[in-house]
Short mmCIF file of C-alpha atoms in Angstrom, two decimals:
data_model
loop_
_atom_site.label_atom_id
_atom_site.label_comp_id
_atom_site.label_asym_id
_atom_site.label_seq_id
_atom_site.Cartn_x
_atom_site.Cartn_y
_atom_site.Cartn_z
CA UNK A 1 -23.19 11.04 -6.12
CA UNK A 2 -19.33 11.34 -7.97
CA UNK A 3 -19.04 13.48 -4.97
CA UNK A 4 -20.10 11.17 -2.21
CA UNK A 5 -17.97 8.28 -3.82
CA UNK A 6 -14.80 10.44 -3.91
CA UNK A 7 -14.59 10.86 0.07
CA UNK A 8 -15.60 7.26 0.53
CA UNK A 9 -13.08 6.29 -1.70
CA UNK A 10 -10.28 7.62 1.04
CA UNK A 11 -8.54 8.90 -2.59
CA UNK A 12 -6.44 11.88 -2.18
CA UNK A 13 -7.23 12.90 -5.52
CA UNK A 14 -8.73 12.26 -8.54
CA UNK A 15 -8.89 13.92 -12.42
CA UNK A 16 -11.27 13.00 -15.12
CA UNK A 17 -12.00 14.45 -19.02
CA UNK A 18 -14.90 13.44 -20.90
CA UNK A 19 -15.55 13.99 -24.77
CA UNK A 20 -18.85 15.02 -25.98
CA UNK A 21 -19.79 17.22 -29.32
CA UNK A 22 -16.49 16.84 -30.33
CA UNK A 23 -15.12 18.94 -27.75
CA UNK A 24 -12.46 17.84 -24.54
CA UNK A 25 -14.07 18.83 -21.05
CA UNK A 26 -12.34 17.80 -17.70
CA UNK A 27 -11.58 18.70 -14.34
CA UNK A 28 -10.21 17.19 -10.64
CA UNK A 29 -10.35 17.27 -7.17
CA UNK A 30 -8.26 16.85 -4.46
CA UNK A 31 -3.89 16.89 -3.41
CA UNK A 32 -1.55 15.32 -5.56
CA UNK A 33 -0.04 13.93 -2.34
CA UNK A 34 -2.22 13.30 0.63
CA UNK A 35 -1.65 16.91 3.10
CA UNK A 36 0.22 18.45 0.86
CA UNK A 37 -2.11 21.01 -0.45
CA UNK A 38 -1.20 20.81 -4.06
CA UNK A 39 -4.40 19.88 -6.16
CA UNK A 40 -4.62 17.77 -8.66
CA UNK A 41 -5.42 19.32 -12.36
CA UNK A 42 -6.42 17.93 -15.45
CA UNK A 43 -3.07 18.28 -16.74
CA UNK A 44 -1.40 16.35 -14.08
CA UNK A 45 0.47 13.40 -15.16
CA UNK A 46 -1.09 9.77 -13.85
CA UNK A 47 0.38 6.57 -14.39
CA UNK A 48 -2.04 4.64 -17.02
CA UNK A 49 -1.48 1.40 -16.09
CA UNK A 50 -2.95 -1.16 -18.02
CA UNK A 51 -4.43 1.34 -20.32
CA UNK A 52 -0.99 1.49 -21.80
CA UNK A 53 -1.41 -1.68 -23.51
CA UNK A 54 -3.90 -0.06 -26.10
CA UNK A 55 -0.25 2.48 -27.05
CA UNK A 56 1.32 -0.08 -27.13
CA UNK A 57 -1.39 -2.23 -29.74
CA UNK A 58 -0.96 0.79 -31.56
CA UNK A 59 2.49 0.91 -31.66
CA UNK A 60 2.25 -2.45 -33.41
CA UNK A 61 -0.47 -1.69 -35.75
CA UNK A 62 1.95 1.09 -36.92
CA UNK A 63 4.48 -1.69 -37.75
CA UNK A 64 1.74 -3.66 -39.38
CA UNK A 65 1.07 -0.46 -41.87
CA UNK A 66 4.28 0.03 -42.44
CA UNK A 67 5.20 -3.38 -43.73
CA UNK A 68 7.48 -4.22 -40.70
CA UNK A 69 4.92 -6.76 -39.29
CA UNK A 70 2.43 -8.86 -39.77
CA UNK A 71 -0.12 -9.94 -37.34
CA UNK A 72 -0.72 -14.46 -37.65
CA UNK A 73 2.82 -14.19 -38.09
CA UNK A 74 4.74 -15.88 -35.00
CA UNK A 75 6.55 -13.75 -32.57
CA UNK A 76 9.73 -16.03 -33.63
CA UNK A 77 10.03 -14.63 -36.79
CA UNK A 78 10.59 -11.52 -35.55
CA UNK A 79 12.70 -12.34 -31.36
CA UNK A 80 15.14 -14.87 -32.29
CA UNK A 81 14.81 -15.93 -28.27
CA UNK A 82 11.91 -17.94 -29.04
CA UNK A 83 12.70 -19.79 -32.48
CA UNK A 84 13.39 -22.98 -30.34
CA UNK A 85 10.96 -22.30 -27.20
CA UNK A 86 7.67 -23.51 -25.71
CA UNK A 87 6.02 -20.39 -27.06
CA UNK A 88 7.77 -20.44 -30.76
CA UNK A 89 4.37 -20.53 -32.13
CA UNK A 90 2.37 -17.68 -30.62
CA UNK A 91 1.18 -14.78 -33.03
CA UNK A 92 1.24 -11.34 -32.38
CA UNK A 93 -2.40 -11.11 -32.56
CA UNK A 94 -2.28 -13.50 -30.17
CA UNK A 95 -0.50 -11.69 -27.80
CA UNK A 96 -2.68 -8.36 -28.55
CA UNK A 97 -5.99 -10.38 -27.51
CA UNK A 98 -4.60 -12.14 -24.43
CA UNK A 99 -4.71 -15.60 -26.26
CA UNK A 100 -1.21 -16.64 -26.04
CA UNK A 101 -1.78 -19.27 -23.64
CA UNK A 102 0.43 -17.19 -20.89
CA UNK A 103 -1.76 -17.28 -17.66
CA UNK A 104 -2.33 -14.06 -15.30
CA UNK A 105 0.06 -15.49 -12.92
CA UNK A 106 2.92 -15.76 -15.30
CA UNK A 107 2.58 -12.29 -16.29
CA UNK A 108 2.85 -10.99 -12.80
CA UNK A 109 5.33 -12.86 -11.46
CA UNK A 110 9.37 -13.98 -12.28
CA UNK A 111 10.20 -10.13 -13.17
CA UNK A 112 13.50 -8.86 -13.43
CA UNK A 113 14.30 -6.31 -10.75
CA UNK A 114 13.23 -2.93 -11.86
CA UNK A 115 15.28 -0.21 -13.90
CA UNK A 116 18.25 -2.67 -14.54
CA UNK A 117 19.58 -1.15 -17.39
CA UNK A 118 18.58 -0.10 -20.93
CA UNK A 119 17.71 -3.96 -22.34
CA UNK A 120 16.22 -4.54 -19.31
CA UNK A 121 13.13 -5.24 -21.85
CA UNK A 122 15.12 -7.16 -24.14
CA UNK A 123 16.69 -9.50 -21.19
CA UNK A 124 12.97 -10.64 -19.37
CA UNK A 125 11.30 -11.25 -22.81
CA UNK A 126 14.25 -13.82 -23.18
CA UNK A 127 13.36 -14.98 -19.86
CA UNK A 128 9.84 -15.44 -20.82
CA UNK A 129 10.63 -17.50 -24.12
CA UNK A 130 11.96 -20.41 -22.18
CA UNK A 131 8.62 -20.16 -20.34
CA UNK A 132 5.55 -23.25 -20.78
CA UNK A 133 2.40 -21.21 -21.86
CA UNK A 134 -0.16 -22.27 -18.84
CA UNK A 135 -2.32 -23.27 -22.34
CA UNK A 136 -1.92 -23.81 -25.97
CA UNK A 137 -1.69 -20.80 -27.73
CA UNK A 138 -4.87 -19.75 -29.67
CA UNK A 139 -7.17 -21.90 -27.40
CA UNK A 140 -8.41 -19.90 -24.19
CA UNK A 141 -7.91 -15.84 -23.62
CA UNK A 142 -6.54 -15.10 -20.09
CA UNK A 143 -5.13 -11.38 -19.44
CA UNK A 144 -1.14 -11.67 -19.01
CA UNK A 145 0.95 -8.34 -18.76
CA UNK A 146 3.61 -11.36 -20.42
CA UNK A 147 2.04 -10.92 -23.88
CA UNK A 148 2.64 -7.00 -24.08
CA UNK A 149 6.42 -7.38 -22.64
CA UNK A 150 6.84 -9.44 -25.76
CA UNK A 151 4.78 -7.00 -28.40
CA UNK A 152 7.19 -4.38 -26.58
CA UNK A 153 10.54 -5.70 -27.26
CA UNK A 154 8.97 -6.48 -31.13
CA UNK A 155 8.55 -2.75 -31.26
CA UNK A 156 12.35 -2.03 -30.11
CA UNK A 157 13.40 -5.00 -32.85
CA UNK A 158 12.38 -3.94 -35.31
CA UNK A 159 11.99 -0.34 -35.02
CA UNK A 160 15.93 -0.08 -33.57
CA UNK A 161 14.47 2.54 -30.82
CA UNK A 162 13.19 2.42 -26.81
CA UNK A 163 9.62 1.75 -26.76
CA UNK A 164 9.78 4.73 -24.27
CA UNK A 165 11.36 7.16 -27.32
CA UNK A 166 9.32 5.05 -30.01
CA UNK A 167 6.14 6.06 -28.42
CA UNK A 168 6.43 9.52 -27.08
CA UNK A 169 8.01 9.89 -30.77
CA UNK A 170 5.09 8.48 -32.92
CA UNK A 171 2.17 8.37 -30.84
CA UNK A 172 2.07 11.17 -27.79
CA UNK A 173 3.83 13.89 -29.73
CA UNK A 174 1.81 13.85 -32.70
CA UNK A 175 -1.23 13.94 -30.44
CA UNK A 176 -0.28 16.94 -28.68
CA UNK A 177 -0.45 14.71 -25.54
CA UNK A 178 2.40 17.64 -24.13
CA UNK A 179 1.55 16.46 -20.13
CA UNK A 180 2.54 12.54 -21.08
CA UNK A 181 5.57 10.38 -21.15
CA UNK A 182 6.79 6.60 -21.27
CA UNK A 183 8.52 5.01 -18.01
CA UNK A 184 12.23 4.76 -18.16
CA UNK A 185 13.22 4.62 -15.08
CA UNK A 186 13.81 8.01 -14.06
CA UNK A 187 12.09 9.94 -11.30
CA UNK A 188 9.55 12.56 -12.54
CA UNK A 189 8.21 14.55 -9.74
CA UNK A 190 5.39 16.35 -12.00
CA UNK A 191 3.54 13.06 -11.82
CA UNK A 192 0.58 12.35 -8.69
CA UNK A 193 2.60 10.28 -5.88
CA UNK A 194 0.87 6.59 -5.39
CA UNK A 195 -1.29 6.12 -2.24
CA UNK A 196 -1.76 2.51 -0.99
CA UNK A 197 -4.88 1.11 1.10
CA UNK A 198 -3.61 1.48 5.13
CA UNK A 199 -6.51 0.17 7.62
CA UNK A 200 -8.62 1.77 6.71
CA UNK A 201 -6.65 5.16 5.38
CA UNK A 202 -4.06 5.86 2.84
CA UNK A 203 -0.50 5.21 2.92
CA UNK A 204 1.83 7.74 0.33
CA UNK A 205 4.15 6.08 -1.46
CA UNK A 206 7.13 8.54 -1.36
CA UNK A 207 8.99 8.16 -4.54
CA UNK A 208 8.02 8.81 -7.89
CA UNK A 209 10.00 6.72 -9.75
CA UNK A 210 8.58 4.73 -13.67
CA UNK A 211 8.92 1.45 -14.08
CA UNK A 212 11.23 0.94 -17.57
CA UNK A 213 10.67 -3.32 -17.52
CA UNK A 214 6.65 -2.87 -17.24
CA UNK A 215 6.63 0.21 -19.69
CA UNK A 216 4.47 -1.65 -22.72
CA UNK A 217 2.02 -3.27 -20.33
CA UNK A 218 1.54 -0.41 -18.03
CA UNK A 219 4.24 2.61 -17.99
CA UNK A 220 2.22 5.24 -20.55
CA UNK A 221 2.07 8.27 -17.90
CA UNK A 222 -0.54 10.72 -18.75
CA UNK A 223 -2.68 13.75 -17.79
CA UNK A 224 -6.31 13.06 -18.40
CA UNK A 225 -6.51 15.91 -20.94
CA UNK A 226 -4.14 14.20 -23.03
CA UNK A 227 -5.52 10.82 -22.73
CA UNK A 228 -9.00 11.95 -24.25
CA UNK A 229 -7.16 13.42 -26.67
CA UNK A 230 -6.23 10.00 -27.46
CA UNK A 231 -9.05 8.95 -27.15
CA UNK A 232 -10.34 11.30 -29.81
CA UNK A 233 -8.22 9.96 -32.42
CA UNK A 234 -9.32 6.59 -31.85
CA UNK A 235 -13.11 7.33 -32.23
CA UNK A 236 -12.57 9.41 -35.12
CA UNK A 237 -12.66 7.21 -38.26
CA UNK A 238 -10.12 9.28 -40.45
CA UNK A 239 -6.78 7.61 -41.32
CA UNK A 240 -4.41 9.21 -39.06
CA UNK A 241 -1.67 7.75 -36.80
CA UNK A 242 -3.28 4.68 -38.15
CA UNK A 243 -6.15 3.71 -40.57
CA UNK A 244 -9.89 4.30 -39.50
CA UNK A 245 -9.95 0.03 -41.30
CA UNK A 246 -7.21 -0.62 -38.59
CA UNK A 247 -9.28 1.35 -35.52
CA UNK A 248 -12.00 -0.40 -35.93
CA UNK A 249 -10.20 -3.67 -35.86
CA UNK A 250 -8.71 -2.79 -32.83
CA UNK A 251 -11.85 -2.00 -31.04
CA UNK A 252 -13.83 -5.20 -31.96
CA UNK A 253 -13.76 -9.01 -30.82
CA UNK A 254 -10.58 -10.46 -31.84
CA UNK A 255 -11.63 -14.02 -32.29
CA UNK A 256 -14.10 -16.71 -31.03
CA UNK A 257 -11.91 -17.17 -28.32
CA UNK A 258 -11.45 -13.31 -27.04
CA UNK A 259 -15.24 -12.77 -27.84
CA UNK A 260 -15.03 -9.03 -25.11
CA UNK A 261 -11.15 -8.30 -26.48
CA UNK A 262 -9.97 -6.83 -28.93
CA UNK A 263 -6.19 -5.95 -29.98
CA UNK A 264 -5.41 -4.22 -26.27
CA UNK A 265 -9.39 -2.78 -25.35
CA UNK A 266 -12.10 -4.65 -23.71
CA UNK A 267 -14.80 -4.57 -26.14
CA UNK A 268 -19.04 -4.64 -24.91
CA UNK A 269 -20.66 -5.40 -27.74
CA UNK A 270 -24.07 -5.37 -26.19
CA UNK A 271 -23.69 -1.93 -24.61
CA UNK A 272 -21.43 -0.33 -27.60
CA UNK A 273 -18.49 0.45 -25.84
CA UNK A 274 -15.09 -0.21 -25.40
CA UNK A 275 -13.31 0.44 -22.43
CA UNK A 276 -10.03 -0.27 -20.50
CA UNK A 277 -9.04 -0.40 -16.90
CA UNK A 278 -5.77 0.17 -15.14
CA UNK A 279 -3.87 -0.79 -12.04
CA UNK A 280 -0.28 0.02 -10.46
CA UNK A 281 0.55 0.08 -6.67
CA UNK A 282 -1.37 3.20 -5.80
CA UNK A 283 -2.61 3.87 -8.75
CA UNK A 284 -6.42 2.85 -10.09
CA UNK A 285 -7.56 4.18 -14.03
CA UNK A 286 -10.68 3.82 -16.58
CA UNK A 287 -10.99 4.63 -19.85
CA UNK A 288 -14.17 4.16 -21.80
CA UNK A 289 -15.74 5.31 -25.39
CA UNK A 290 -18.84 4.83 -27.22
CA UNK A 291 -17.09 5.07 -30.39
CA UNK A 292 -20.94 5.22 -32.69
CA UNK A 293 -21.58 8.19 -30.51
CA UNK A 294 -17.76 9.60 -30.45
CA UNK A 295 -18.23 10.07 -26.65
CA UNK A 296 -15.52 8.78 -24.22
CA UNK A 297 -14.63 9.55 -20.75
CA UNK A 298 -11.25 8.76 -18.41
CA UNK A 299 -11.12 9.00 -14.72
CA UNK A 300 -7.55 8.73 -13.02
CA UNK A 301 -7.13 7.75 -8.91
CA UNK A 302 -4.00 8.09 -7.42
CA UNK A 303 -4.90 5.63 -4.78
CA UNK A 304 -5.51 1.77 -5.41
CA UNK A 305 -8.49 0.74 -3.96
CA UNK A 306 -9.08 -1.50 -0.56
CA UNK A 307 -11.23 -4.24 0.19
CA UNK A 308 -14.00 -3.20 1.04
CA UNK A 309 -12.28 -0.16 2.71
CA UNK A 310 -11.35 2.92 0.49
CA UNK A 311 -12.89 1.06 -2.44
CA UNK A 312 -12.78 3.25 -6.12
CA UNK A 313 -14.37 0.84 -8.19
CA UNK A 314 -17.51 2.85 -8.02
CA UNK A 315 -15.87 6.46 -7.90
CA UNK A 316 -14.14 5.40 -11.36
CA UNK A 317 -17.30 3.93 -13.28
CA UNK A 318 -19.81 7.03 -11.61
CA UNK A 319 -17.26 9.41 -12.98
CA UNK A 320 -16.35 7.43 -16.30
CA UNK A 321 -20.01 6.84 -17.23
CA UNK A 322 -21.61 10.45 -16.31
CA UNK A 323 -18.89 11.19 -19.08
CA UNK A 324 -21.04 9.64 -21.36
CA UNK A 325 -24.15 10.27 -20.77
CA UNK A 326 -24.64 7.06 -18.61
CA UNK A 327 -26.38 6.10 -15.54
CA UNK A 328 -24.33 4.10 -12.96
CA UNK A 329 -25.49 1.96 -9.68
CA UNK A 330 -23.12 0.96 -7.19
CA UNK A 331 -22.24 -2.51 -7.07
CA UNK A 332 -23.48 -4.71 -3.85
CA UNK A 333 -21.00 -6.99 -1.84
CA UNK A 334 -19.18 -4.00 0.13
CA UNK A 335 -20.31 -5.21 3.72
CA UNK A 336 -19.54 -8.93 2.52
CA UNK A 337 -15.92 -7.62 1.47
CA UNK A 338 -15.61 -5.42 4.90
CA UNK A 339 -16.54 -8.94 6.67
CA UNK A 340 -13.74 -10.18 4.88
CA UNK A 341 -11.27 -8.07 5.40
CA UNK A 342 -11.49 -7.41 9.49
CA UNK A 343 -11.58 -11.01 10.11
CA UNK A 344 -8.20 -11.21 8.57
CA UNK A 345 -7.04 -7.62 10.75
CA UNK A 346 -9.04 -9.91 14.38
CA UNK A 347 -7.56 -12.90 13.48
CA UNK A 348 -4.40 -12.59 14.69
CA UNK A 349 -5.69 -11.21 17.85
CA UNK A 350 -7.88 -14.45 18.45
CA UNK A 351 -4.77 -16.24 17.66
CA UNK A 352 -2.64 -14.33 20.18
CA UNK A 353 -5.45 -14.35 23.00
CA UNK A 354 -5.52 -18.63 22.35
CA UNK A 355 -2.01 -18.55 23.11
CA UNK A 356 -2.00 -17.21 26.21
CA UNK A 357 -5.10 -18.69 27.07
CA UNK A 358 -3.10 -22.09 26.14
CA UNK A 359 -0.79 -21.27 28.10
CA UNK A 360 -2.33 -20.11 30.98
CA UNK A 361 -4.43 -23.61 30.89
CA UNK A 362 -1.70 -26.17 29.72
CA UNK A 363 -2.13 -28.11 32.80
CA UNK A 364 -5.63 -28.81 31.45
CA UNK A 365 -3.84 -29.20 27.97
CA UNK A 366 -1.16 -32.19 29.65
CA UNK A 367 -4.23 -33.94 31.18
CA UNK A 368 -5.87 -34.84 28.00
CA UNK A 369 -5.69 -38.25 27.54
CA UNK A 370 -7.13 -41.22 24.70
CA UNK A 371 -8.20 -40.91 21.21
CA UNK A 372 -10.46 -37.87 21.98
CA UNK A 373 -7.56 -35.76 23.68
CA UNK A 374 -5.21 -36.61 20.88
CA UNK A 375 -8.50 -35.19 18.39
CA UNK A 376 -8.61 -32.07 20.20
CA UNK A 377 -5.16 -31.11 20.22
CA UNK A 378 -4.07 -32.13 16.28
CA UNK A 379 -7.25 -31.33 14.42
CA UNK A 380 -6.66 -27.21 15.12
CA UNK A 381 -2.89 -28.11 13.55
CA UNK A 382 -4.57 -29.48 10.64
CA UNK A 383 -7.56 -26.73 10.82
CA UNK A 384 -4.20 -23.80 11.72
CA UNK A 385 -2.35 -25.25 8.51
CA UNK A 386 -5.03 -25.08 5.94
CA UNK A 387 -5.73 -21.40 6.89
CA UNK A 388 -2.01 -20.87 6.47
CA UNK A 389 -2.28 -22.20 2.61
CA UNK A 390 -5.75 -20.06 2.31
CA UNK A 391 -3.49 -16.92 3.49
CA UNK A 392 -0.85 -17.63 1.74
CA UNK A 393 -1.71 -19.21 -1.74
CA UNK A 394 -5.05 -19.75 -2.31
CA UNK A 395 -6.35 -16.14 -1.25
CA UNK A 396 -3.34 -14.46 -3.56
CA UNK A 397 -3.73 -16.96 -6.59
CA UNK A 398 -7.75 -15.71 -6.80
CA UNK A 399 -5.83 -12.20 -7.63
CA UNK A 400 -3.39 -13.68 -10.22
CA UNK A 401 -0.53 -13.26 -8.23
CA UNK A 402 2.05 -14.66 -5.42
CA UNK A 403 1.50 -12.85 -1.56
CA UNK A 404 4.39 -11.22 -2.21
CA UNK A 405 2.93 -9.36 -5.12
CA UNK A 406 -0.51 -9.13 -3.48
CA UNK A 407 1.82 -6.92 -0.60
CA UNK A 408 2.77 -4.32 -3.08
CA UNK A 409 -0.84 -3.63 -3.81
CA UNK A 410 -2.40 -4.54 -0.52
CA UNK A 411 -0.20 -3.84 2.22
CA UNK A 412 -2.55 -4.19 4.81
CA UNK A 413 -4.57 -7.25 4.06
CA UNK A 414 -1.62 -9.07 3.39
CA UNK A 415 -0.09 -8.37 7.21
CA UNK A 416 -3.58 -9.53 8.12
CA UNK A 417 -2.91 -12.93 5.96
CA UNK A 418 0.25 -13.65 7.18
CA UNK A 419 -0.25 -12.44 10.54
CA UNK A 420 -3.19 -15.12 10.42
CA UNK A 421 -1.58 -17.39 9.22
CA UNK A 422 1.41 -17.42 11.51
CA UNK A 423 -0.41 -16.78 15.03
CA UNK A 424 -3.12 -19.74 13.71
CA UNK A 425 0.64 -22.20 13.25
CA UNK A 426 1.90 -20.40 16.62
CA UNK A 427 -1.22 -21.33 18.64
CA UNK A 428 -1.59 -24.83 17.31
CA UNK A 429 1.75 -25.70 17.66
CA UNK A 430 1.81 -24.40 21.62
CA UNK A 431 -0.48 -26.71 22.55
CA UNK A 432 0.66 -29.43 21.31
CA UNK A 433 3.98 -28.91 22.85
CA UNK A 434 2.89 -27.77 26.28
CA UNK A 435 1.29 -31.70 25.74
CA UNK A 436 4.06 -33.62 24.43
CA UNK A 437 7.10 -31.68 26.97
CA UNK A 438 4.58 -32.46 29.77
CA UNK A 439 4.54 -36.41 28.77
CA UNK A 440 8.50 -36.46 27.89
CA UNK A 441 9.46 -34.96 31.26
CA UNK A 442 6.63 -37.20 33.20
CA UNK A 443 8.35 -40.12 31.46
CA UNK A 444 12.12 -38.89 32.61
CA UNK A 445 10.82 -38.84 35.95
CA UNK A 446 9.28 -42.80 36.06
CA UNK A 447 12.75 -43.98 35.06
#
């Protein structure tokens, strides 16, 4: 089935490891950039994504055993920034469980632009502590890449190093996690190129740059070897890089309020596993253990996954759950999402073919007359301006994001939205000025 789901998927390639016994297995198929004949390995490096928040948990928990932190304490006492700010009273194991009262939205959006420099950390977590939490802290859980921007410049305070060389210093090397790194803003050609959704196919992002600002929410870069290697260590109850007391904390509901998160890992307490998913443009990951059973698996697509087109969704779980021993069903909904999807790509051409059609008709248009002609003619403005807000906000804001973020991840449904959304305005408006030029000039020529 893994094998069928890989060439729906449209992915160029994809590696996986799996942990069982004790011992690291693993394997991959496919190019590391689509037609170039280089495969993918197990040892190739893959952007984590949001899998790098767990490093970056850890990081802290460090701090927290070493007397430099202290978890209910607020982030204030620690990033001066936010002694006076809307957010002076968030905790740091607030922050680690996605409590914080920062919404999905405002960790998404208002970034500084990328690779600005080497505070470039240090400058948008100042940024975010003049920032209204969406919520009061401590009283809902919504995921915000804001809350581990924060726990990364905490690291950098008080350790007086990069979170790129704190990590790679006291987390990867220690591991023996050789064929991983931390974004910094360099280039690193060893690592899979990115491969966007593109009608259907696969677009290749060309460069291979990391992402320095993003680096403690989602810049960990990693072969799948080394991540289950990782993995290992967290499943294995000895006191290590941390304590086996502090593992288990980490992998376990962090409050009433974060009842399936713990401190940077979804946690299923009903199926005994813990688990964490990642996303950059072009980039899709899983991670998953069953830490009772000391069996994990990690599955790493360098291609982000369509709507309903080039989907890897169910590539990732089939892979990620064989790992463990686990059965795994494809979810339903594909044909709905398809649906979807290539009205957005037909709208526009509706849109287009009205025009003309308007204007191929207007004399019909400049002969409609009373309250019913003045219906027909302003109700598809109002109907072509609340598909323009569906496009363009409400659509988007379901993902936790503005369009234009939405375009770095989804190129192509996002020409469909606005291409919608304009050709809807473009029609509407048409008719309604082939009508009102036709009664202007008919009204210059009575006089």
């Amino acid at each position: 089935m893994a094998q069928s789901l890989w060439q729906r998927s449209s992915a160029p390639g994809v590696a996986y490891a799996y942990i069982e016994n004790n011992e690291i297995g693993a394997g991959a198929h496919g190019e590391v950039l689509i037609g170039s004949g280089e495969q993918v390995t197990a040892d190739t490096p893959f952007p984590l994504g949001s899998i790098s928040k767990s490093f970056t948990a850890l990081a802290i928990m460090q701090q927290v055993e070493a007397g430099q932190l202290r978890l209910d304490d607020a982030i204030s006492t620690y990033l001066p920034a936010f002694a006076t700010g809307p957010g002076e009273t968030i905790t740091l194991r607030q922050l680690l469980s996605h409590t914080s009262g920062y919404s999905t939205l405002q960790g998404n959006e208002n970034r500084l632009s990328r690779d600005m420099g080497d505070d470039v950390l240090q400058r948008q977590v100042e940024q975010i502590a003049s920032w209204q939490p969406a919520n009061p802290p401590g009283q809902s859980w919504a995921y915000s890449n804001a809350n581990y921007l924060i726990l990364g410049a905490v690291i950098e305070t008080v350790t007086g190093r990069s979170y790129a060389e704190y990590i790679e210093t006291e987390i990867l090397d220690p591991l023996g996690m050789s064929r991983s790194f931390v974004a910094d803003g360099s280039t690193r050609p060893e690592m899979v190129a990115a491969h966007l959704p593109w009608f259907g196919g696969r677009w290749a992002l060309s460069g291979r740059e990391t992402d320095r600002l993003n680096a403690p929410a989602g810049g960990v870069i990693a072969s799948a070897r080394d991540v289950a290697r990782y993995l290992d260590m967290m499943m294995n109850q000895q006191d290590d890089l941390i304590s086996a007391e502090h593992k288990a904390l980490m992998m376990r509901p962090a409050s009433e309020v974060a009842l399936f998160y713990g401190l940077g890992w979804y946690v299923d307490t009903t199926n005994q596993m813990v688990s964490h998913t990642g996303l950059i443009p072009g980039i899709e990951t899983l991670a998953i253990m069953q830490p009772a059973e000391r069996r994990a698996a990690v599955v790493l697509v360098n291609a982000s996954g369509g709507l309903g087109f080039g989907e890897t969704v169910d590539l990732r779980y089939a892979v990620a759950l064989r790992g463990v021993g686990m059965d795994y069903s494809p979810g339903g909904g594909v044909w709905g999402r398809k649906i979807l999807t290539l009205t957005f790509w037909l709208l526009p051409f509706l849109f287009v073919s009205g025009v003309v059609i308007a204007w191929l008709k207007r004399s019909g248009l400049r002969a409609k007359t009373g309250l019913s002609g003045l219906f027909s003619l302003w109700f598809p403005f109002a109907i072509s301006l609340a598909l323009a807000w569906v496009c363009l906000a409400l659509l988007p804001s379901l993902f936790g994001v503005s369009i234009a973020t939405l375009a770095r991840y989804q190129p192509d449904w996002t020409i469909g939205l606005w291409a919608s959304a304009a050709s809807g305005l473009l029609w509407a408006v048409l008719r309604l000025g082939v009508y009102h030029t036709a009664g202007q000039a008919a009204e210059e020529r009575s006089r």
